[in-house]
Amino acid sequence: MNHSAVISGVGLWTPLHSISNEELVASYNAWAEQFNIDHAQQIENAEIEAKPLSSAAFIEKASGIKSRYIYAKEGALDIKRMRPVLDIRHDDQLSHQAEMAVSAARKALQAANKAAADIDMVIVSCAYTQRSYPAIAIEVQSALGIDGFGFDMLVACSAATFGLQRAVDAVKAGTAKGVLVINPELTSPQVNYMDRDSHFIFGDVATAVVVESSETCQSAHSFDVLSTKCITSFSNNIRSNFGYTTRVTDEDPYGADKLFHQNGRKVFKEVCPMAADHIESHLKSQGIQVSQLKRWWLHQANINMNLLISKRLLGRDATLEEAPVVLDEYANTASAGSIIAFAKYHEDLVVGDIGVICSFGAGYSIGSLILRKR
């Protein structure tokens, strides 16, 4: 039997701590100035380059980001450390990432009017997981008391939409009655706070979505999933090389190339037209015109990317009502960005309104879902 799939609930968990651009810049500049003093002779001899200074205005102009949330703030702004401090948890304690995931999942279940017994599949899909195994999804499944199965997915900034496609397929095929797709984006441990061009990009957050059959849906706000589409095309322009093989290659496991790094100009130039073409072709395959869309829940990586994509599709600048922006407050939260936008801006839609969730990122990877308010 082929069931129809719906999104019946969404949950958003936001960390208690935040860092403004001004705080981040003050810390980075203090570190950079000390670095330049400590390495003055090498800089003078042209052996290394001096570290450039930054400004809050530079960050906002380059990205649209004004602040970001962080799971653990201690240490991140300390110029003698420049990375967060996480407490060590033993194997019998809930992991940091599972804690984030459970918090978002409970909010999504409440929104969907569902209990643990209504879910039999858990997908934790995000840019990074804090360990290889056991899967964070199985830990979350256990913490929530869910019978069934769970697994992790890693598709960088498209992890949420790729996870949702898998959930939709499972519900349509009848292999799952209810699916939790959770995106616990604990990105801060992989941020290079000593790199002017990337230290401001990411923030921490967790989102969760309930996908189920239309026959069992009981929520106040639900959406038919009309179609899903995912594509990948290999690119080296966004990378994070941290991995277990550094133990045997004898490299620095925390070197700059092991943390997030990108060729931002190439990413902007290549991904924007790819994302616009992806959305346009996805809508066309369903006989839907761009003009019929009420809402664009776009990936929240860079405001200039979103402006260019929406303008290419609409032929004009999108309004904030059409394409809500959350990255000014949350920054780039990897796969969770488009889901944050959906969580905050979906209840005002009326029956029959059509919207698109779309994410794009490393891989390259692009995923989209066409939704219709029920």
Short mmCIF file of C-alpha atoms in Angstrom, two decimals:
data_model
loop_
_atom_site.label_atom_id
_atom_site.label_comp_id
_atom_site.label_asym_id
_atom_site.label_seq_id
_atom_site.Cartn_x
_atom_site.Cartn_y
_atom_site.Cartn_z
CA MET A 1 0.00 0.00 0.00
CA ASN A 2 1.24 3.49 -0.88
CA HIS A 3 0.48 5.93 1.93
CA SER A 4 0.61 9.72 1.69
CA ALA A 5 3.18 11.35 3.97
CA VAL A 6 2.73 14.51 6.00
CA ILE A 7 4.85 16.68 8.26
CA SER A 8 2.79 16.92 11.42
CA GLY A 9 5.11 18.55 13.93
CA VAL A 10 8.34 20.50 14.22
CA GLY A 11 10.49 21.23 17.25
CA LEU A 12 13.21 23.83 17.79
CA TRP A 13 15.65 23.73 20.71
CA THR A 14 17.89 26.75 21.19
CA PRO A 15 20.97 26.78 23.48
CA LEU A 16 21.00 29.11 26.48
CA HIS A 17 24.22 30.86 25.46
CA SER A 18 24.86 33.20 22.55
CA ILE A 19 27.81 35.15 21.14
CA SER A 20 27.35 38.49 19.39
CA ASN A 21 29.53 39.62 16.50
CA GLU A 22 31.04 42.23 18.79
CA GLU A 23 32.04 39.63 21.40
CA LEU A 24 33.47 37.32 18.76
CA VAL A 25 35.48 40.08 17.06
CA ALA A 26 36.90 41.38 20.36
CA SER A 27 38.18 37.90 21.17
CA TYR A 28 39.53 37.16 17.69
CA ASN A 29 41.27 40.53 17.33
CA ALA A 30 42.91 40.16 20.74
CA TRP A 31 44.17 36.73 19.73
CA ALA A 32 45.35 37.95 16.30
CA GLU A 33 47.22 40.89 17.79
CA GLN A 34 48.98 38.63 20.28
CA PHE A 35 49.82 36.16 17.50
CA ASN A 36 51.38 38.94 15.42
CA ILE A 37 53.44 40.10 18.39
CA ASP A 38 54.62 36.58 19.22
CA HIS A 39 55.59 35.92 15.57
CA ALA A 40 56.83 39.37 14.62
CA GLN A 41 60.22 38.17 13.36
CA GLN A 42 58.73 35.41 11.21
CA ILE A 43 56.23 37.87 9.79
CA GLU A 44 59.00 40.38 9.03
CA ASN A 45 60.99 37.63 7.28
CA ALA A 46 57.90 36.72 5.20
CA GLU A 47 57.97 33.20 6.63
CA ILE A 48 54.35 33.50 7.74
CA GLU A 49 51.59 36.05 7.15
CA ALA A 50 50.30 38.39 9.82
CA LYS A 51 46.80 37.62 11.04
CA PRO A 52 44.30 40.17 9.72
CA LEU A 53 41.86 41.89 12.08
CA SER A 54 38.10 41.71 11.76
CA SER A 55 35.04 43.82 12.58
CA ALA A 56 31.37 43.23 13.34
CA ALA A 57 30.50 45.30 10.26
CA PHE A 58 32.63 43.04 8.05
CA ILE A 59 30.86 39.93 9.36
CA GLU A 60 27.36 41.32 8.89
CA LYS A 61 28.10 42.61 5.40
CA ALA A 62 29.72 39.34 4.31
CA SER A 63 27.05 37.04 5.73
CA GLY A 64 24.07 38.80 7.27
CA ILE A 65 24.96 37.16 10.60
CA LYS A 66 24.68 39.25 13.77
CA SER A 67 24.96 36.58 16.46
CA ARG A 68 24.95 32.83 17.04
CA TYR A 69 23.93 30.41 19.77
CA ILE A 70 26.51 28.12 21.32
CA TYR A 71 26.03 24.99 23.38
CA ALA A 72 28.99 25.75 25.66
CA LYS A 73 30.31 29.31 25.69
CA GLU A 74 33.16 28.87 28.16
CA GLY A 75 36.54 28.79 26.41
CA ALA A 76 35.33 29.89 22.99
CA LEU A 77 36.33 33.52 23.59
CA ASP A 78 39.41 32.81 25.70
CA ILE A 79 42.40 33.89 23.56
CA LYS A 80 44.54 31.26 25.29
CA ARG A 81 42.11 28.49 24.24
CA MET A 82 39.84 29.59 21.34
CA ARG A 83 37.52 26.62 21.53
CA PRO A 84 34.57 25.69 23.77
CA VAL A 85 34.90 23.62 26.93
CA LEU A 86 32.62 20.57 27.11
CA ASP A 87 32.33 18.44 30.21
CA ILE A 88 33.40 14.83 29.85
CA ARG A 89 30.47 12.45 30.05
CA HIS A 90 30.84 8.78 30.83
CA ASP A 91 29.42 6.06 28.62
CA ASP A 92 26.40 5.59 30.87
CA GLN A 93 25.44 9.29 30.63
CA LEU A 94 23.41 10.90 27.86
CA SER A 95 25.80 12.41 25.33
CA HIS A 96 25.76 16.13 24.59
CA GLN A 97 24.38 15.64 21.11
CA ALA A 98 21.71 13.20 22.23
CA GLU A 99 20.66 15.68 24.91
CA MET A 100 20.15 18.34 22.25
CA ALA A 101 18.30 15.89 20.02
CA VAL A 102 15.95 14.69 22.76
CA SER A 103 15.04 18.28 23.66
CA ALA A 104 14.06 19.11 20.07
CA ALA A 105 12.33 15.76 19.57
CA ARG A 106 10.04 16.27 22.55
CA LYS A 107 8.94 19.63 21.17
CA ALA A 108 8.20 18.06 17.77
CA LEU A 109 6.22 15.22 19.34
CA GLN A 110 4.16 17.71 21.32
CA ALA A 111 3.43 19.76 18.21
CA ALA A 112 2.38 16.61 16.35
CA ASN A 113 0.23 15.36 19.27
CA LYS A 114 2.25 12.16 19.28
CA ALA A 115 3.74 9.89 21.93
CA ALA A 116 6.76 7.63 21.78
CA ALA A 117 4.48 4.72 20.92
CA ASP A 118 3.50 6.47 17.68
CA ILE A 119 7.09 6.55 16.41
CA ASP A 120 9.02 3.55 15.14
CA MET A 121 11.88 5.15 13.23
CA VAL A 122 14.45 7.73 14.40
CA ILE A 123 16.90 9.45 12.07
CA VAL A 124 19.60 11.72 13.46
CA SER A 125 20.80 13.62 10.41
CA CYS A 126 23.37 16.39 10.75
CA ALA A 127 26.77 17.71 9.71
CA TYR A 128 28.74 16.05 12.52
CA THR A 129 28.12 13.32 15.07
CA GLN A 130 30.27 13.32 18.18
CA ARG A 131 31.14 9.65 17.85
CA SER A 132 31.02 6.88 15.28
CA TYR A 133 29.03 4.30 17.24
CA PRO A 134 26.68 3.44 18.77
CA ALA A 135 24.57 5.74 16.62
CA ILE A 136 23.32 8.92 18.29
CA ALA A 137 19.90 8.02 16.86
CA ILE A 138 19.80 4.76 18.80
CA GLU A 139 20.77 6.60 21.99
CA VAL A 140 17.96 9.10 21.35
CA GLN A 141 15.53 6.28 20.59
CA SER A 142 16.36 4.71 23.94
CA ALA A 143 16.09 7.99 25.85
CA LEU A 144 12.63 8.64 24.39
CA GLY A 145 11.41 5.08 24.94
CA ILE A 146 10.73 4.40 21.26
CA ASP A 147 10.39 0.86 19.92
CA GLY A 148 11.68 0.35 16.40
CA PHE A 149 15.00 1.41 14.91
CA GLY A 150 17.25 4.40 14.40
CA PHE A 151 20.33 5.40 12.44
CA ASP A 152 22.56 8.40 11.77
CA MET A 153 23.04 10.26 8.49
CA LEU A 154 25.82 12.69 7.55
CA VAL A 155 25.09 14.91 4.56
CA ALA A 156 26.57 18.19 5.80
CA CYS A 157 24.19 21.14 5.38
CA SER A 158 21.67 19.06 3.42
CA ALA A 159 21.35 16.44 6.15
CA ALA A 160 17.87 17.58 7.23
CA THR A 161 16.28 17.45 3.78
CA PHE A 162 17.98 14.16 2.94
CA GLY A 163 16.77 12.70 6.23
CA LEU A 164 13.26 13.93 5.53
CA GLN A 165 13.28 12.29 2.11
CA ARG A 166 14.19 8.98 3.74
CA ALA A 167 11.40 9.45 6.27
CA VAL A 168 8.84 10.28 3.60
CA ASP A 169 9.85 7.22 1.57
CA ALA A 170 9.49 4.97 4.64
CA VAL A 171 6.02 6.28 5.47
CA LYS A 172 4.85 6.00 1.86
CA ALA A 173 6.15 2.44 1.64
CA GLY A 174 4.55 1.49 4.96
CA THR A 175 7.86 0.46 6.53
CA ALA A 176 7.40 3.06 9.28
CA LYS A 177 4.26 4.49 10.84
CA GLY A 178 5.92 7.54 12.33
CA VAL A 179 9.41 8.97 11.88
CA LEU A 180 11.40 11.46 13.91
CA VAL A 181 14.03 13.28 11.84
CA ILE A 182 16.33 15.14 14.23
CA ASN A 183 19.14 17.60 13.46
CA PRO A 184 21.30 18.20 16.54
CA GLU A 185 23.82 20.57 15.04
CA LEU A 186 26.68 20.79 17.52
CA THR A 187 28.95 22.68 15.14
CA SER A 188 31.05 24.77 17.56
CA PRO A 189 33.69 22.07 18.25
CA GLN A 190 34.57 22.13 14.54
CA VAL A 191 34.76 25.92 14.20
CA ASN A 192 38.22 27.41 13.77
CA TYR A 193 37.93 30.44 16.04
CA MET A 194 41.40 31.53 14.87
CA ASP A 195 40.33 31.98 11.23
CA ARG A 196 38.94 35.43 10.40
CA ASP A 197 37.06 34.19 7.34
CA SER A 198 35.14 31.36 9.01
CA HIS A 199 35.10 31.84 12.80
CA PHE A 200 31.77 33.68 12.66
CA ILE A 201 29.83 31.34 10.39
CA PHE A 202 28.34 28.60 12.57
CA GLY A 203 26.00 28.32 15.54
CA ASP A 204 24.61 25.43 17.58
CA VAL A 205 20.95 24.37 17.61
CA ALA A 206 18.70 21.29 17.36
CA THR A 207 15.59 20.80 15.26
CA ALA A 208 13.22 17.86 14.87
CA VAL A 209 10.38 16.97 12.51
CA VAL A 210 7.67 14.32 12.75
CA VAL A 211 6.69 12.60 9.50
CA GLU A 212 3.69 10.28 9.45
CA SER A 213 0.79 9.07 7.31
CA SER A 214 -2.04 11.49 6.59
CA GLU A 215 -4.37 8.83 8.00
CA THR A 216 -2.95 9.20 11.51
CA CYS A 217 -2.24 12.94 11.54
CA GLN A 218 -3.90 14.82 14.43
CA SER A 219 -1.90 18.05 14.65
CA ALA A 220 -3.13 21.62 14.37
CA HIS A 221 -0.62 22.50 11.65
CA SER A 222 0.32 19.85 9.12
CA PHE A 223 1.63 19.72 5.58
CA ASP A 224 1.25 17.23 2.77
CA VAL A 225 4.64 16.32 1.31
CA LEU A 226 3.92 16.63 -2.40
CA SER A 227 7.41 15.70 -3.55
CA THR A 228 11.04 15.35 -2.48
CA LYS A 229 14.22 15.71 -4.51
CA CYS A 230 17.89 15.27 -3.61
CA ILE A 231 21.04 15.57 -5.70
CA THR A 232 24.78 15.45 -5.05
CA SER A 233 27.79 16.54 -7.09
CA PHE A 234 31.30 16.08 -5.70
CA SER A 235 33.24 19.21 -4.78
CA ASN A 236 36.27 19.96 -2.60
CA ASN A 237 35.24 23.56 -1.98
CA ILE A 238 33.75 22.82 1.45
CA ARG A 239 35.62 20.34 3.62
CA SER A 240 36.19 19.09 7.13
CA ASN A 241 38.92 16.43 7.20
CA PHE A 242 38.75 15.39 10.84
CA GLY A 243 38.66 11.60 11.09
CA TYR A 244 39.96 8.51 12.77
CA THR A 245 42.74 7.94 10.23
CA THR A 246 44.79 10.83 11.66
CA ARG A 247 45.91 8.35 14.32
CA VAL A 248 47.83 6.40 11.70
CA THR A 249 48.88 9.23 9.38
CA ASP A 250 50.50 11.01 12.36
CA GLU A 251 48.94 14.33 11.32
CA ASP A 252 47.70 16.95 13.77
CA PRO A 253 44.11 15.80 14.38
CA TYR A 254 43.12 19.38 15.16
CA GLY A 255 45.01 21.15 12.36
CA ALA A 256 43.29 23.86 10.34
CA ASP A 257 42.47 21.48 7.47
CA LYS A 258 40.78 19.09 9.93
CA LEU A 259 38.30 21.81 10.93
CA PHE A 260 35.68 23.43 8.71
CA HIS A 261 37.19 25.30 5.77
CA GLN A 262 35.91 26.42 2.41
CA ASN A 263 36.59 28.39 -0.75
CA GLY A 264 33.75 30.81 -0.14
CA ARG A 265 33.87 32.61 -3.49
CA LYS A 266 33.70 29.39 -5.48
CA VAL A 267 30.91 28.04 -3.29
CA PHE A 268 28.87 31.20 -3.82
CA LYS A 269 29.47 31.19 -7.58
CA GLU A 270 28.71 27.50 -8.08
CA VAL A 271 26.01 26.66 -5.52
CA CYS A 272 23.64 29.58 -6.09
CA PRO A 273 22.75 28.66 -9.71
CA MET A 274 22.68 24.96 -8.79
CA ALA A 275 20.18 25.61 -5.99
CA ALA A 276 18.00 27.88 -8.12
CA ASP A 277 17.93 25.35 -10.98
CA HIS A 278 17.19 22.55 -8.51
CA ILE A 279 14.17 24.32 -7.05
CA GLU A 280 12.86 25.41 -10.44
CA SER A 281 13.14 21.92 -11.94
CA HIS A 282 11.61 20.32 -8.85
CA LEU A 283 8.59 22.62 -9.02
CA LYS A 284 8.26 22.08 -12.79
CA SER A 285 8.23 18.30 -12.32
CA GLN A 286 5.13 18.73 -10.16
CA GLY A 287 3.44 21.21 -12.49
CA ILE A 288 3.89 24.05 -10.01
CA GLN A 289 4.84 27.58 -11.01
CA VAL A 290 7.30 29.62 -8.96
CA SER A 291 4.57 32.27 -8.61
CA GLN A 292 2.39 29.74 -6.77
CA LEU A 293 4.77 29.48 -3.82
CA LYS A 294 3.69 31.21 -0.65
CA ARG A 295 6.82 30.48 1.38
CA TRP A 296 10.51 29.68 0.79
CA TRP A 297 12.20 28.01 3.76
CA LEU A 298 15.75 28.26 2.45
CA HIS A 299 19.05 27.07 3.87
CA GLN A 300 20.44 29.75 6.17
CA ALA A 301 24.13 29.94 5.24
CA ASN A 302 24.57 33.42 3.86
CA ILE A 303 22.03 36.17 3.28
CA ASN A 304 23.60 37.10 -0.06
CA MET A 305 23.19 33.55 -1.34
CA ASN A 306 19.51 33.49 -0.40
CA LEU A 307 18.89 36.89 -1.97
CA LEU A 308 20.53 35.82 -5.22
CA ILE A 309 18.68 32.48 -5.39
CA SER A 310 15.25 33.98 -4.70
CA LYS A 311 15.86 36.86 -7.12
CA ARG A 312 16.91 34.46 -9.84
CA LEU A 313 13.68 32.50 -9.36
CA LEU A 314 11.26 35.37 -8.76
CA GLY A 315 12.86 37.98 -11.00
CA ARG A 316 12.84 40.34 -8.01
CA ASP A 317 13.90 40.48 -4.38
CA ALA A 318 11.88 38.16 -2.14
CA THR A 319 10.09 39.71 0.81
CA LEU A 320 10.85 38.51 4.33
CA GLU A 321 7.33 37.05 4.41
CA GLU A 322 8.11 34.98 1.32
CA ALA A 323 11.65 33.94 2.34
CA PRO A 324 12.09 34.31 6.11
CA VAL A 325 15.58 34.95 7.47
CA VAL A 326 16.81 33.45 10.74
CA LEU A 327 20.57 33.44 10.20
CA ASP A 328 20.91 36.97 11.61
CA GLU A 329 20.08 35.50 15.04
CA TYR A 330 21.17 31.85 14.65
CA ALA A 331 24.00 32.12 12.07
CA ASN A 332 24.62 29.11 9.84
CA THR A 333 23.37 26.08 11.76
CA ALA A 334 24.32 23.58 9.05
CA SER A 335 21.36 21.37 8.14
CA ALA A 336 19.01 22.91 10.71
CA GLY A 337 18.73 26.36 9.13
CA SER A 338 15.83 25.72 6.77
CA ILE A 339 14.03 23.78 9.51
CA ILE A 340 14.43 26.70 11.94
CA ALA A 341 12.84 28.94 9.31
CA PHE A 342 10.03 26.40 8.89
CA ALA A 343 9.53 26.07 12.65
CA LYS A 344 9.21 29.82 13.11
CA TYR A 345 7.23 30.64 9.99
CA HIS A 346 4.61 28.03 9.10
CA GLU A 347 1.59 28.53 11.35
CA ASP A 348 0.37 31.61 9.45
CA LEU A 349 -0.16 29.67 6.21
CA VAL A 350 -3.70 28.69 5.20
CA VAL A 351 -5.06 25.50 3.68
CA GLY A 352 -3.72 25.00 0.16
CA ASP A 353 -0.67 27.27 0.54
CA ILE A 354 2.45 25.77 -1.04
CA GLY A 355 6.01 26.16 0.22
CA VAL A 356 9.44 24.69 -0.37
CA ILE A 357 12.07 23.62 2.13
CA CYS A 358 15.49 23.65 0.47
CA SER A 359 19.02 23.13 1.76
CA PHE A 360 22.38 23.13 0.03
CA GLY A 361 25.92 22.56 1.18
CA ALA A 362 29.07 20.46 1.14
CA GLY A 363 29.17 17.60 -1.26
CA TYR A 364 27.85 19.52 -3.08
CA SER A 365 24.45 18.39 -1.88
CA ILE A 366 21.02 19.91 -2.45
CA GLY A 367 17.70 18.66 -1.06
CA SER A 368 14.17 20.02 -1.31
CA LEU A 369 10.62 19.19 -0.26
CA ILE A 370 7.46 20.70 -1.73
CA LEU A 371 4.81 21.09 0.97
CA ARG A 372 1.11 22.02 0.95
CA LYS A 373 -0.72 23.22 4.05
CA ARG A 374 -3.50 20.82 5.03
#
